[in-house]
Structures are given as structure tokens and as C-alpha cells.
PDB file of C-alpha atoms in Angstrom:
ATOM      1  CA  UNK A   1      12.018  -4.247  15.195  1.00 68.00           C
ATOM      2  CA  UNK A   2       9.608  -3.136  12.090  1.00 80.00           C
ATOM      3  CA  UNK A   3       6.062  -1.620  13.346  1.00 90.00           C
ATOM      4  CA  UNK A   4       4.430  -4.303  11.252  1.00 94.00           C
ATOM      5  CA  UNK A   5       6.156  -7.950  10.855  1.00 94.00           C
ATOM      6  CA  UNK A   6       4.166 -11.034   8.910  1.00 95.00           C
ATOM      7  CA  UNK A   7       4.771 -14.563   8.328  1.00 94.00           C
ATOM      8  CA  UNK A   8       6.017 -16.723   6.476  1.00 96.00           C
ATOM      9  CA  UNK A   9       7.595 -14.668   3.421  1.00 94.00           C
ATOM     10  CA  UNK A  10       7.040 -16.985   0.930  1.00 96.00           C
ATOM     11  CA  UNK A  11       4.391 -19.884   1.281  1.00 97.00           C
ATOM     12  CA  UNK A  12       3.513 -23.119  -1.620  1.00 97.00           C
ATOM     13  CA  UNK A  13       0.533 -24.731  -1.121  1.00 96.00           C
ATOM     14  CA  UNK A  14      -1.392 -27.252  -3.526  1.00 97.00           C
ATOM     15  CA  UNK A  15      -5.177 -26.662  -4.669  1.00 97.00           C
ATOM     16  CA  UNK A  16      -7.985 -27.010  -1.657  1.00 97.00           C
ATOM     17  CA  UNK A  17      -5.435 -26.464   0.812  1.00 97.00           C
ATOM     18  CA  UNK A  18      -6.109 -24.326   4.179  1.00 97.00           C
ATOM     19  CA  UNK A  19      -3.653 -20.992   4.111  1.00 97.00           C
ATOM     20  CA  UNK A  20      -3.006 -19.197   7.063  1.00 98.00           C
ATOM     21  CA  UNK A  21      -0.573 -15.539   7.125  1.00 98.00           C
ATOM     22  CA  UNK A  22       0.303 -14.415  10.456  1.00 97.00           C
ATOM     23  CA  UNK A  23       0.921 -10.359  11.530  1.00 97.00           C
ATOM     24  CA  UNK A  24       2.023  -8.935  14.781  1.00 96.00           C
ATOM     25  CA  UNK A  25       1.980  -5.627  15.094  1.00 95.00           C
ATOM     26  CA  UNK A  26       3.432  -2.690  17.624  1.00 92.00           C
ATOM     27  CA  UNK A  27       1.809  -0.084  19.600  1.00 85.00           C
ATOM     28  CA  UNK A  28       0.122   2.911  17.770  1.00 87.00           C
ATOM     29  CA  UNK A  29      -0.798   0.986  15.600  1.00 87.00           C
ATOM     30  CA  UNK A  30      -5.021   1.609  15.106  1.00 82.00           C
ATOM     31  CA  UNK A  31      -6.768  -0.171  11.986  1.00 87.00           C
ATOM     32  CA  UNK A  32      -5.402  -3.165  10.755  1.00 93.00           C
ATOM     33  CA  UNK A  33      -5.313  -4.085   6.659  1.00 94.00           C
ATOM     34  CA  UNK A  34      -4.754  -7.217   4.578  1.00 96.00           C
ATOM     35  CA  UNK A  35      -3.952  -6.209   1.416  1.00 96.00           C
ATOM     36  CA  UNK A  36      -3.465  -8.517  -2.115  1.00 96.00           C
ATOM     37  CA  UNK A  37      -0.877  -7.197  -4.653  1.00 94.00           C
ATOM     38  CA  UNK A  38      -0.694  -8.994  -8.034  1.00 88.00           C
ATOM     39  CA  UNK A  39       2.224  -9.019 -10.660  1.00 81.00           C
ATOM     40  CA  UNK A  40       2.298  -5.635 -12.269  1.00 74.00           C
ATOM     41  CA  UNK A  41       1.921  -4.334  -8.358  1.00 69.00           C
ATOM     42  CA  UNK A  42      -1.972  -3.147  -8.126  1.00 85.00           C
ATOM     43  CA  UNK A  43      -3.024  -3.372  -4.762  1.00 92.00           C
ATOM     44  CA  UNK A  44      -6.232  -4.064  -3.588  1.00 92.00           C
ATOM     45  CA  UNK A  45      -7.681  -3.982   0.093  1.00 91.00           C
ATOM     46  CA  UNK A  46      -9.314  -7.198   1.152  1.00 94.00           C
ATOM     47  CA  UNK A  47     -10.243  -6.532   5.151  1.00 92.00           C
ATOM     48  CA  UNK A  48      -9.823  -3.780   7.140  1.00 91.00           C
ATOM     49  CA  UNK A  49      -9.874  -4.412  10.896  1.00 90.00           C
ATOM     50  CA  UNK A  50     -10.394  -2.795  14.728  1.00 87.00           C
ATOM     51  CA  UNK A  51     -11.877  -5.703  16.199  1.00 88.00           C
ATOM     52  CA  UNK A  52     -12.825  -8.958  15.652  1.00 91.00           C
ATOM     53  CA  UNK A  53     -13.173 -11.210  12.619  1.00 94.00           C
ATOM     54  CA  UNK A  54     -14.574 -10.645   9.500  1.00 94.00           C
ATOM     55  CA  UNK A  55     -15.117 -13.222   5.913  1.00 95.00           C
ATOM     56  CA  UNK A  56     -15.611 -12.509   2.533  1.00 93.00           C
ATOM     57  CA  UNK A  57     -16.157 -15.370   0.198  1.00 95.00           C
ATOM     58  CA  UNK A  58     -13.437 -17.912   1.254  1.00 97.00           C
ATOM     59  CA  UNK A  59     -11.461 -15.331   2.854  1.00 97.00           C
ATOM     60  CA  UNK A  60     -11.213 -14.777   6.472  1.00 97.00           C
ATOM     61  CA  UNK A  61      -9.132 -11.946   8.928  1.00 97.00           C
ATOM     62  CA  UNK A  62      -8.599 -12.382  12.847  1.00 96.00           C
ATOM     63  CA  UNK A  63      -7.243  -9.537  14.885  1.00 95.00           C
ATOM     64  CA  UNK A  64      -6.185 -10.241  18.638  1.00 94.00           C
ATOM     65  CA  UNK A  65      -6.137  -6.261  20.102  1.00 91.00           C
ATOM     66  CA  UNK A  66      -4.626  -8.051  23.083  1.00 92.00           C
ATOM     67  CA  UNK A  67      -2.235  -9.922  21.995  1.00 93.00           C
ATOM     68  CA  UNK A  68      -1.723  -6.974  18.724  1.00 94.00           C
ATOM     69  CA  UNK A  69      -1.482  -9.993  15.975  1.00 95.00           C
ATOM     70  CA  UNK A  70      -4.366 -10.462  13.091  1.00 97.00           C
ATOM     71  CA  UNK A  71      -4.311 -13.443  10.613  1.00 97.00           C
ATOM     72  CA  UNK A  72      -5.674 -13.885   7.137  1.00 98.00           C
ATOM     73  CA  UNK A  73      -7.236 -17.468   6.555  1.00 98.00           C
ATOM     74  CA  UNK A  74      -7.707 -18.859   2.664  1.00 97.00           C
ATOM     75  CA  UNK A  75     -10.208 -21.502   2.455  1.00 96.00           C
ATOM     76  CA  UNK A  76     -10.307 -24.378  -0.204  1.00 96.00           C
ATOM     77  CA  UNK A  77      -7.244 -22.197  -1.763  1.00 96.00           C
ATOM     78  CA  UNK A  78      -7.435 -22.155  -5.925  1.00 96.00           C
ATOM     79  CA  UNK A  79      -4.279 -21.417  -8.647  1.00 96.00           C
ATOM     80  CA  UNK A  80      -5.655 -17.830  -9.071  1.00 94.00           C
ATOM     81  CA  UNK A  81      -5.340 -16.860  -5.071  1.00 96.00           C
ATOM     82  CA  UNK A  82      -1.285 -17.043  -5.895  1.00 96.00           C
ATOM     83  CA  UNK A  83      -0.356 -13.115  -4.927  1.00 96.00           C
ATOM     84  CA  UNK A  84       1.152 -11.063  -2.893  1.00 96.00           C
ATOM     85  CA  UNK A  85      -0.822 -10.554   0.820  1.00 97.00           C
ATOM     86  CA  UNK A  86       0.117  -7.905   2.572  1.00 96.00           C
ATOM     87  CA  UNK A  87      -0.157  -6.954   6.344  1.00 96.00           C
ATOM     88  CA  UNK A  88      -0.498  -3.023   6.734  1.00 96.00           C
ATOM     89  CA  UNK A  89      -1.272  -0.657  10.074  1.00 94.00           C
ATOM     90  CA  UNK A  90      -3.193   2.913   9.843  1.00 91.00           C
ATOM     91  CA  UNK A  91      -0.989   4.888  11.970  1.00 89.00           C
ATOM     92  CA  UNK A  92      -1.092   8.164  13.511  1.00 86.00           C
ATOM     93  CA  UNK A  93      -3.132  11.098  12.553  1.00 86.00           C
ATOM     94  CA  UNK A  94      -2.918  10.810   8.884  1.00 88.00           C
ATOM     95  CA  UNK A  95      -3.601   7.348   8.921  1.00 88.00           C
ATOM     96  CA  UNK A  96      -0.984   6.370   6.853  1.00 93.00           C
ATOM     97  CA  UNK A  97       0.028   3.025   6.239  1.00 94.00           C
ATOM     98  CA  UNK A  98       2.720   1.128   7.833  1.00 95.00           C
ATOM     99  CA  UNK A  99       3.511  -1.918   5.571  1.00 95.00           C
ATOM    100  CA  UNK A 100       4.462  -5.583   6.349  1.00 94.00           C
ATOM    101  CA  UNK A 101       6.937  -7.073   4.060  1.00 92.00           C
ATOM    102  CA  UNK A 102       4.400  -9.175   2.434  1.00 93.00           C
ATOM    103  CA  UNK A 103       4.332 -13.133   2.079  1.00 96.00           C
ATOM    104  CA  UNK A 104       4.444 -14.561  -1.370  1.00 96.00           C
ATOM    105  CA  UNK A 105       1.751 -17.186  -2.134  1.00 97.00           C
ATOM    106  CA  UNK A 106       1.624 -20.060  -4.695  1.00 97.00           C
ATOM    107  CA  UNK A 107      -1.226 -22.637  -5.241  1.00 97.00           C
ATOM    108  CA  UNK A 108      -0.853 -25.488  -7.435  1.00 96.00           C
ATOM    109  CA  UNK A 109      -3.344 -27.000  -9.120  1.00 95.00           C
TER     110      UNK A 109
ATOM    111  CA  UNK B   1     -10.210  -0.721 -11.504  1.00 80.00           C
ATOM    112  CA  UNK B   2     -10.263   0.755  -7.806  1.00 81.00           C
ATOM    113  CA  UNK B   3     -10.692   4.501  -9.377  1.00 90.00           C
ATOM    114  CA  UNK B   4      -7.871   5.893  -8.647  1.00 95.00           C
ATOM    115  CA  UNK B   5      -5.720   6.468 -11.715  1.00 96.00           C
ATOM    116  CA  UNK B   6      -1.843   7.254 -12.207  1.00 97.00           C
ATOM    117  CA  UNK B   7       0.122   8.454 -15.135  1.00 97.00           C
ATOM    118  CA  UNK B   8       2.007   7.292 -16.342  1.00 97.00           C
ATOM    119  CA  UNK B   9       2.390   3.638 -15.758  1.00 95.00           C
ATOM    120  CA  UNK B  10       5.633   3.175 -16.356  1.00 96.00           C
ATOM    121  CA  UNK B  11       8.859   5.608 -17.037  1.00 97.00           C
ATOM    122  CA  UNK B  12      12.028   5.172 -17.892  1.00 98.00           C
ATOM    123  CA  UNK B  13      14.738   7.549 -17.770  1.00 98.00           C
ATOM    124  CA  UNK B  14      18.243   8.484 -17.309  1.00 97.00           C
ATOM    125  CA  UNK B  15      20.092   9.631 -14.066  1.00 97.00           C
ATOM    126  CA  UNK B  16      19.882  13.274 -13.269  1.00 97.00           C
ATOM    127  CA  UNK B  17      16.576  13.677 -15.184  1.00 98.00           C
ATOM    128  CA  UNK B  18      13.613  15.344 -13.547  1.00 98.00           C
ATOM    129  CA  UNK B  19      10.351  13.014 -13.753  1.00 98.00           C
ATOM    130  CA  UNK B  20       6.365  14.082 -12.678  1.00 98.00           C
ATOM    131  CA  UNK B  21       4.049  12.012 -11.864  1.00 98.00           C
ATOM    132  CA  UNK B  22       0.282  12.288 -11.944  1.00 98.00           C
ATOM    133  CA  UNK B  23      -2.170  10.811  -9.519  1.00 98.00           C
ATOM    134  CA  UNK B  24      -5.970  11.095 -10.019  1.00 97.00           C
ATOM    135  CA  UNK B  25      -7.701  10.206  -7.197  1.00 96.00           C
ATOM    136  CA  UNK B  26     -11.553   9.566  -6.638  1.00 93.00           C
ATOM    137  CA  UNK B  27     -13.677  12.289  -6.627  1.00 90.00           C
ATOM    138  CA  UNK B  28     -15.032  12.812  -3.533  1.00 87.00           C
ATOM    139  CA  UNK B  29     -12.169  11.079  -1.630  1.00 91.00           C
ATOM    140  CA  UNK B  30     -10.398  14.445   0.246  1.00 91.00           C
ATOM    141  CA  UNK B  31      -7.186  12.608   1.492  1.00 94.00           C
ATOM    142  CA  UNK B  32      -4.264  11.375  -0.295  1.00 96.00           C
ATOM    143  CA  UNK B  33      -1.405   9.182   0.185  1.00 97.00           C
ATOM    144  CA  UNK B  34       1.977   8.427  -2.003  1.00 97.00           C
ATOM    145  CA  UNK B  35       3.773   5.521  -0.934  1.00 97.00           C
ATOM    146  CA  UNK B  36       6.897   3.668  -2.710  1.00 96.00           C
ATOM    147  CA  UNK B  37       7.486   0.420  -3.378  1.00 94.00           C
ATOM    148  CA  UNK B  38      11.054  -0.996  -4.128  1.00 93.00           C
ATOM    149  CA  UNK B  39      11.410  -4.461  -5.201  1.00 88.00           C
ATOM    150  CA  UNK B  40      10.216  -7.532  -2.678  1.00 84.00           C
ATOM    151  CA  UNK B  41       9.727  -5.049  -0.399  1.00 88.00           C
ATOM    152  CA  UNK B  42       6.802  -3.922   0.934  1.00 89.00           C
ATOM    153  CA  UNK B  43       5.808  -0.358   0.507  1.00 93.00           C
ATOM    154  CA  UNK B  44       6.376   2.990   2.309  1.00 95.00           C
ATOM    155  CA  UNK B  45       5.023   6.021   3.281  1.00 96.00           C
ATOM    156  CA  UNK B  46       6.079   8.909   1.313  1.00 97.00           C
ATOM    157  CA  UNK B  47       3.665  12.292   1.896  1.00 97.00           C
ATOM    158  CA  UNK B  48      -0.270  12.812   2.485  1.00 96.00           C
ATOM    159  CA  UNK B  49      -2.788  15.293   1.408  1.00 96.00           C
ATOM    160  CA  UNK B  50      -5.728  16.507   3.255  1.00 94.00           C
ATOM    161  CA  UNK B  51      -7.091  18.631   0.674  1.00 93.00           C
ATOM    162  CA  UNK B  52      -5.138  20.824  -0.807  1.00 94.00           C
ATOM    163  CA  UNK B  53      -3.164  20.555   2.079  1.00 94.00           C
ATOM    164  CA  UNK B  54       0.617  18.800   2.264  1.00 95.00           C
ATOM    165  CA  UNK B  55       0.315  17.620   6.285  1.00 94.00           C
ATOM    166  CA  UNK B  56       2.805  15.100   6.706  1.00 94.00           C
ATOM    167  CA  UNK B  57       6.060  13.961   5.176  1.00 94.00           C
ATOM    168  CA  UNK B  58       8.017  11.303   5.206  1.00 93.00           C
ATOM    169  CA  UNK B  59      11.579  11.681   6.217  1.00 90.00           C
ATOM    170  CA  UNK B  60      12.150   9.416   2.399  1.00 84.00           C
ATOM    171  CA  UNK B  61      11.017  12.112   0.936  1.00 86.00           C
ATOM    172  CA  UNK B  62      14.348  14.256   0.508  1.00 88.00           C
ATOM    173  CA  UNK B  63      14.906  17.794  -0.943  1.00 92.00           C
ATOM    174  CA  UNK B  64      15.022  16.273  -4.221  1.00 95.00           C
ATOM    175  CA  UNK B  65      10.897  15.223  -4.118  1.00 96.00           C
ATOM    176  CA  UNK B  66       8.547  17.620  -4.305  1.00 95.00           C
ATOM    177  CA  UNK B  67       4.424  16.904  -4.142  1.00 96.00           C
ATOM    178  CA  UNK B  68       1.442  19.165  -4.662  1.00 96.00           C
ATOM    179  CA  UNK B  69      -2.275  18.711  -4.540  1.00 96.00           C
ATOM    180  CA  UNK B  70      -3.508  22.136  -6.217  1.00 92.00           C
ATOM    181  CA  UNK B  71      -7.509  22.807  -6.148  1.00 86.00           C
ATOM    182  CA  UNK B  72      -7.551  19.181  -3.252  1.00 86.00           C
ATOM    183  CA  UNK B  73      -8.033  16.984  -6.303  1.00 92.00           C
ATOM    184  CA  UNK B  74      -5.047  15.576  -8.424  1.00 96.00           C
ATOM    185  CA  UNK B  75      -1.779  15.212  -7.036  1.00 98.00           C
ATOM    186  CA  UNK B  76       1.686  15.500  -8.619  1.00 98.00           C
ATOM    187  CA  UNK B  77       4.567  13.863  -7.373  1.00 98.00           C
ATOM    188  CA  UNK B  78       7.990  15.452  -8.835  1.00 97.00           C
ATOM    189  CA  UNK B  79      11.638  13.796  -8.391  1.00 97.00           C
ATOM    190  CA  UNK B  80      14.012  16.346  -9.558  1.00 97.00           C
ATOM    191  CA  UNK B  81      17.924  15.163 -10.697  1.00 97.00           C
ATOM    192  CA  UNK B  82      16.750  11.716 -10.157  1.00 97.00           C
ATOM    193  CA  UNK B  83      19.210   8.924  -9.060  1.00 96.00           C
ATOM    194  CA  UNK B  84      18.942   5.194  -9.001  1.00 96.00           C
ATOM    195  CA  UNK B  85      18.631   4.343  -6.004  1.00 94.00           C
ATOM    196  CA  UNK B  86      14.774   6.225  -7.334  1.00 96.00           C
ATOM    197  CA  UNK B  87      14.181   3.286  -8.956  1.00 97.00           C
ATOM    198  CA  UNK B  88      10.846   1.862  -7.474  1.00 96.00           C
ATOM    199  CA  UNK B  89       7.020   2.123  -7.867  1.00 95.00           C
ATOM    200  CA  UNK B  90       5.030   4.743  -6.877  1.00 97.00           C
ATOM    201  CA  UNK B  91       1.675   4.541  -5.471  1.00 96.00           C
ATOM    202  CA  UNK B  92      -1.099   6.821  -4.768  1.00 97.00           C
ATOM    203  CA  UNK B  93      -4.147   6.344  -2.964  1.00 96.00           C
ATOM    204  CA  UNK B  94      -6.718   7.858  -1.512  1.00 95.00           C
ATOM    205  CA  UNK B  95      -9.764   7.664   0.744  1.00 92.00           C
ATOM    206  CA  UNK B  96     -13.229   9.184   2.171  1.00 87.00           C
ATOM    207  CA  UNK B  97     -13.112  11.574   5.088  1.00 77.00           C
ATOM    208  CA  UNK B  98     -14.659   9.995   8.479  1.00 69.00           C
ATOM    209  CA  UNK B  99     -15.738  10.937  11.332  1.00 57.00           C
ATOM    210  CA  UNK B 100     -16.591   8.114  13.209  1.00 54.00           C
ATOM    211  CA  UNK B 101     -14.200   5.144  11.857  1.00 56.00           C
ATOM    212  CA  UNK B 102     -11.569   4.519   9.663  1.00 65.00           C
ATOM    213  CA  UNK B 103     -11.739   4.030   5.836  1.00 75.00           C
ATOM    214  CA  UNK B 104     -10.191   2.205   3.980  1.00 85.00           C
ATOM    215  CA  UNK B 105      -7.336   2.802   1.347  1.00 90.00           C
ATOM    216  CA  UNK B 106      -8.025   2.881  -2.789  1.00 92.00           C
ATOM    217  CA  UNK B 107      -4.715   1.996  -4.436  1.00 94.00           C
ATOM    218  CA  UNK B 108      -4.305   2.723  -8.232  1.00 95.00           C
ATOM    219  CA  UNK B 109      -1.928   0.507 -10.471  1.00 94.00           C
ATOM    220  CA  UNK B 110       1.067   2.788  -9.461  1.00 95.00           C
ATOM    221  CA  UNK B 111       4.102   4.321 -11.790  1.00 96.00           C
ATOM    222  CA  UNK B 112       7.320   2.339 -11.993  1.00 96.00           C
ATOM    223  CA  UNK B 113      10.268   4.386 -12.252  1.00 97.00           C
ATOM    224  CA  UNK B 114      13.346   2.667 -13.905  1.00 97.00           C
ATOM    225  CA  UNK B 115      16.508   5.408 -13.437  1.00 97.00           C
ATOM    226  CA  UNK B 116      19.367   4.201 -16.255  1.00 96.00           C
TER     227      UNK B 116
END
């Protein structure tokens, strides 16, 4: 079982509709990212989170410690939110990041 | 632009070729990280930096991948006799030192590797 799973892989949706990316995660796992890679494979870091919810514009993160699964809401989604979003877990004492597979998303206008 | 910058962007070269990379992170950020990226996959942990320091390696990275961090600022990643199964992207990134909580992770655009 990978350290970081997400879901779905790839996900369609048409302009103003409500997005939702799941991610479960394992133990050792401490600070939870959502990440957004474009074509051409820059990645940026959208949330980072220990607890809690946090929003940003018409983006919105979850984390359940509990239950060790965060998800990443899109609002009113628009053509230029199509991307790559990608779960990742700070692990051990480095930090270093323990990736998701990523889940491909595609608005229409 | 996140401010971290790699060189080059892309390279392409044939099997059994050596190949360096160059990652310039931000300034004051003292910890680095090199991850690859194959395709539709996401990426993975290669080595990290604390400083100058090399403190933790991936078991990826085999005898073949060598990275260095002189003076704790840029950071060279070197695949010697490359094969290609090497073929991937290559990202570095780095972030502040914290004390108290956990920062986050600067990407830059990464280097994709093509091995002919």
C-alpha cells in the first residue's frame, strides 16, 4: 500500500462545476501538501496542512488527523484550473516529500 | 517564478553519457531536496541537503548518482554512464529552516532528461 494514495486519477468536469480530490494517507506521515503541476511539470504548492481547513480564493483543503485523509475542494471550477493536483506528505526528519500519484483535471468551458 | 532555478531545462543525450545538473535554490532557504519525476507518475524522493550537508538518500539514488551542495548554496546533481531507464524529470526544491512548524516546499521548473 503507497504512504500517500489520492482519488480519482483522472477527473472531467464542465465550467462552474464543484471539484472535490480525495487523499488518505499512512502513519508518519506529519504535514500534509496539495500541490498543482502544469504541462511542462512546474510545481507549485497551493496548501500546506497539520490541522484543519484552510481557503485561498476558490480553493479549499480539509485534513481529518483522525481519520489521516485531507481533500482539496475547487469552487465555481474555470478552463484554466485544468492541471495536475497533487497529494504529498512531509515525512520523517528531513521532511521530505512522499508523493500521491496525482489526479488529472479537465474543465470545459 | 517560485525562485528556485535549474539548468538546464531540458537535456538530451545518449546512453552511457555522464550528465550534471544545476539547481539554484533561494537564498536564504538552507535545505534542499531533489526529487524525480517519471512520466504520469508522481514524483520521488531522491537526496536532501541541510547545508552543505548530504543527510539523507534515497535508496533510487544508486552508485551511478552523485549530489553535492558545496559552500550550502547551489546543488549539483550528477548521473554518471547514464541509462534509460534515467529518463525522467528532475526537480529541486528547497525551503526555510523552522523551528516551530513546517515550511513549505519551493519547486523550480525541473530538468528533463531524455537518455537515446
Amino acid at each position: 500500500k503507497n504512504e500517500v494514495e489520492q482519488s480519482p486519477q483522472n477527473l472531467t468536469a464542465q465550467e462552474g462545476e464543484f471539484i472535490t480530490i480525495n487523499c488518505s494517507y499512512s502513519v508518519g506521515i506529519s504535514a500534509l501538501h496539495w500541490l498543482q503541476q502544469h504541462p511542462g511539470g512546474g510545481i507549485v504548492s497551493l496548501f500546506m496542512l497539520s490541522s484543519g481547513k484552510k481557503k485561498h480564493g476558490r480553493l479549499i483543503a480539509t485534513i481529518n488527523i483522525q481519520e489521516k485523509h485531507s481533500s482539496l475542494h475547487i469552487t465555481a471550477s474555470h478552463p484554466r484550473d485544468s492541471a495536475v493536483y497533487i497529494c504529498a506528505g512531509g515525512k520523517g526528519t528531513t521532511d521530505k516529500l512522499i508523493f500521491g500519484t496525482g489526479t488529472r483535471l479537465q474543465v470545459f468551458p | 517564478d517560485t525562485g528556485v532555478s535549474q539548468d538546464p531545462r531540458h537535456k538530451i543525450t545518449k546512453r552511457g553519457q555522464n550528465v550534471t545538473f544545476r539547481c539554484d535554490p533561494i537564498s536564504e532557504h538552507n535545505r534542499l531536496y531533489w526529487y524525480r519525476q517519471t512520466l504520469g507518475q508522481g514524483p520521488e524522493f531522491l537526496t536532501y541537503f541541510q547545508n552543505e550537508a548530504q543527510l539523507e538518500k534515497s535508496r533510487l539514488l544508486s552508485d551511478r548518482f552523485s549530489a553535492e551542495r558545496p559552500k550550502g548554496s547551489f546543488s549539483t546533481l550528477e548521473i554518471q554512464r547514464t541509462e534509460q531507464g534515467d529518463s525522467a524529470m528532475y526537480l529541486c526544491a528547497s525551503r526555510a529552516a523552522s523551528v516551530r512548524s513546517y515550511n513549505e516546499q519551493f519547486f523550480g521548473p525541473g530538468t528533463r532528461l531524455t537518455v537515446l
